[in-house]
Amino acid sequence: MSEIDPKIDALIPAWLYLPDIAEKWGVEVTKVRNMVTDGTLLAVRRGENNALQVPAAFIGEDKPVKGVIGLLTLLKDSGFSKEEALQWLFTDDPTLPGTPAQALNENRGTEVKRRAQAMAL
């Protein structure tokens, strides 16, 4: 995994390391790492240590935010790279309003998924 493009990195307000996610959820870090490996969580290498990190907007209290897993699968199946998916998820969309990632956190995932499906056509 390569390091994230600085322009896309700047769109994302907060990141979490895999061990921090595991601690928050009360699970082993291997479970979080497996979620990254199987694509149910999106992580990129960034920072001084080039460590894997996940956008904090994807992380709920004890699991991924509702709708994140399905949306990441949809974007991946539509041919989006990790960086393209992150750029889309964290770029302001005045018609939502806000970013798709914000909409997911506000339980407006149906509208986000509709937009992602329309882009895939």
XYZ file of N, CA and C in Angstrom, residues 28-101:
222
model
N -9.397 -7.518 19.270
C -7.979 -7.665 18.949
C -7.668 -6.863 17.688
N -6.463 -6.334 17.604
C -6.067 -5.551 16.431
C -6.098 -6.401 15.166
N -5.931 -7.709 15.299
C -5.989 -8.578 14.121
C -7.371 -8.546 13.476
N -8.417 -8.383 14.264
C -9.767 -8.285 13.703
C -9.886 -7.032 12.832
N -9.352 -5.919 13.308
C -9.396 -4.673 12.535
C -8.532 -4.820 11.288
N -7.363 -5.414 11.437
C -6.464 -5.629 10.295
C -7.147 -6.514 9.242
N -7.871 -7.535 9.687
C -8.590 -8.406 8.751
C -9.686 -7.634 8.017
N -10.332 -6.696 8.694
C -11.354 -5.874 8.040
C -10.725 -5.016 6.937
N -9.516 -4.548 7.183
C -8.802 -3.770 6.156
C -8.449 -4.691 4.991
N -7.939 -5.864 5.302
C -7.536 -6.818 4.274
C -8.717 -7.233 3.404
N -9.871 -7.484 4.028
C -11.025 -7.940 3.234
C -11.840 -6.791 2.637
N -11.415 -5.550 2.880
C -12.048 -4.405 2.240
C -13.259 -3.835 2.947
N -13.570 -4.335 4.140
C -14.716 -3.775 4.861
C -14.359 -2.488 5.604
N -13.072 -2.218 5.720
C -12.579 -0.918 6.200
C -11.516 -0.453 5.225
N -11.477 0.824 4.978
C -10.481 1.380 4.058
C -9.381 2.048 4.873
N -8.164 1.590 4.678
C -7.004 2.157 5.373
C -5.927 2.486 4.353
N -5.177 3.532 4.643
C -4.044 3.916 3.797
C -2.837 4.173 4.691
N -1.673 4.102 4.083
C -0.442 4.406 4.813
C -0.211 5.904 4.750
N 0.081 6.473 5.919
C 0.313 7.912 5.973
C 1.116 8.251 7.218
N 1.579 9.489 7.256
C 2.303 9.978 8.418
C 3.771 9.604 8.412
N 4.456 10.049 9.448
C 5.900 9.832 9.573
C 6.283 8.362 9.556
N 5.474 7.531 10.218
C 5.797 6.106 10.316
C 5.225 5.289 9.163
N 4.514 5.956 8.234
C 3.895 5.272 7.102
C 2.990 4.137 7.601
N 2.280 4.404 8.702
C 1.427 3.397 9.334
C 0.030 3.413 8.726
N -0.629 2.263 8.762
C -2.004 2.184 8.280
C -2.924 2.993 9.186
N -3.768 3.802 8.555
C -4.743 4.597 9.288
C -6.068 4.591 8.541
N -7.146 4.725 9.304
C -8.507 4.720 8.787
C -9.126 6.079 9.089
N -9.886 6.655 8.150
C -10.580 7.904 8.476
C -11.481 7.706 9.697
N -11.369 8.601 10.661
C -12.155 8.500 11.892
C -13.654 8.526 11.600
N -14.063 9.145 10.506
C -15.480 9.226 10.147
C -16.088 7.856 9.871
N -15.266 6.841 9.631
C -15.767 5.494 9.357
C -15.993 4.684 10.630
N -15.538 5.194 11.773
C -15.485 4.399 12.995
C -16.590 4.793 13.974
N -17.481 3.830 14.244
C -18.535 4.031 15.226
C -18.069 3.602 16.605
N -18.991 3.576 17.539
C -18.646 3.225 18.927
C -18.102 1.803 19.065
N -18.717 0.843 18.369
C -18.283 -0.548 18.527
C -18.180 -1.307 17.208
N -18.304 -0.572 16.101
C -18.201 -1.168 14.764
C -18.131 -0.031 13.757
N -17.947 -0.361 12.470
C -17.950 0.710 11.466
C -19.293 1.446 11.453
N -19.262 2.708 11.063
C -20.478 3.507 10.947
C -21.433 2.798 9.991
N -22.710 2.826 10.312
C -23.729 2.178 9.480
C -23.612 2.647 8.027
N -23.562 1.684 7.134
C -23.515 1.981 5.708
C -22.119 2.023 5.108
N -21.089 2.136 5.940
C -19.730 2.258 5.421
C -19.297 1.001 4.671
N -19.538 -0.157 5.239
C -19.074 -1.402 4.620
C -19.698 -1.578 3.237
N -21.003 -1.424 3.138
C -21.679 -1.584 1.854
C -21.241 -0.551 0.834
N -21.053 0.673 1.291
C -20.637 1.739 0.378
C -19.221 1.502 -0.138
N -18.317 1.079 0.739
C -16.952 0.788 0.301
C -16.939 -0.348 -0.714
N -17.784 -1.352 -0.496
C -17.888 -2.463 -1.443
C -18.416 -1.966 -2.785
N -19.442 -1.136 -2.755
C -20.017 -0.587 -3.982
C -18.981 0.219 -4.767
N -18.239 1.075 -4.066
C -17.231 1.892 -4.737
C -16.124 1.012 -5.332
N -15.681 0.022 -4.570
C -14.632 -0.884 -5.056
C -15.119 -1.652 -6.281
N -16.347 -2.177 -6.216
C -16.914 -2.924 -7.338
C -17.117 -2.041 -8.569
N -17.247 -0.743 -8.347
C -17.428 0.207 -9.451
C -16.099 0.656 -10.046
N -14.994 0.121 -9.499
C -13.679 0.421 -10.049
C -12.953 1.581 -9.400
N -13.479 2.080 -8.286
C -12.801 3.174 -7.584
C -11.546 2.634 -6.884
N -10.450 3.373 -7.003
C -9.269 3.064 -6.194
C -9.547 3.568 -4.773
N -8.679 3.214 -3.840
C -8.834 3.717 -2.471
C -8.834 5.238 -2.444
N -7.898 5.831 -3.171
C -7.800 7.294 -3.164
C -9.013 7.933 -3.818
N -9.504 7.362 -4.904
C -10.707 7.906 -5.549
C -11.907 7.813 -4.611
N -12.023 6.697 -3.904
C -13.123 6.533 -2.954
C -13.023 7.571 -1.839
N -11.830 7.744 -1.291
C -11.653 8.737 -0.224
C -11.956 10.144 -0.725
N -11.488 10.449 -1.929
C -11.740 11.786 -2.477
C -13.239 12.019 -2.619
N -13.964 11.046 -3.140
C -15.406 11.196 -3.308
C -16.110 11.308 -1.953
N -15.729 10.449 -1.021
C -16.385 10.429 0.291
C -16.164 11.704 1.102
N -15.041 12.379 0.877
C -14.705 13.537 1.704
C -14.703 14.868 0.936
N -15.281 14.866 -0.267
C -15.421 16.106 -1.019
C -16.836 16.630 -0.821
N -16.938 17.914 -0.529
C -18.232 18.534 -0.271
C -19.156 18.388 -1.470
N -20.388 18.010 -1.202
C -21.427 17.909 -2.223
C -22.585 18.791 -1.773
N -22.723 19.980 -2.373
C -23.758 20.915 -1.923
C -25.177 20.365 -2.032
N -25.391 19.344 -2.863
C -26.732 18.793 -2.989
C -27.086 17.837 -1.855
N -26.094 17.422 -1.041
C -26.418 16.511 0.073
C -27.056 17.229 1.268
N -26.649 18.248 1.838
C -25.378 18.976 1.784
C -24.310 18.307 2.641
N -23.078 18.777 2.472
C -21.934 18.211 3.189
C -21.231 17.175 2.336
N -20.432 16.357 2.970
C -19.715 15.298 2.268
C -20.485 13.988 2.414
N -20.262 13.030 1.516
C -20.881 11.722 1.702
C -20.515 11.092 3.056
N -19.284 11.289 3.508
C -18.888 10.734 4.812
C -19.704 11.355 5.943
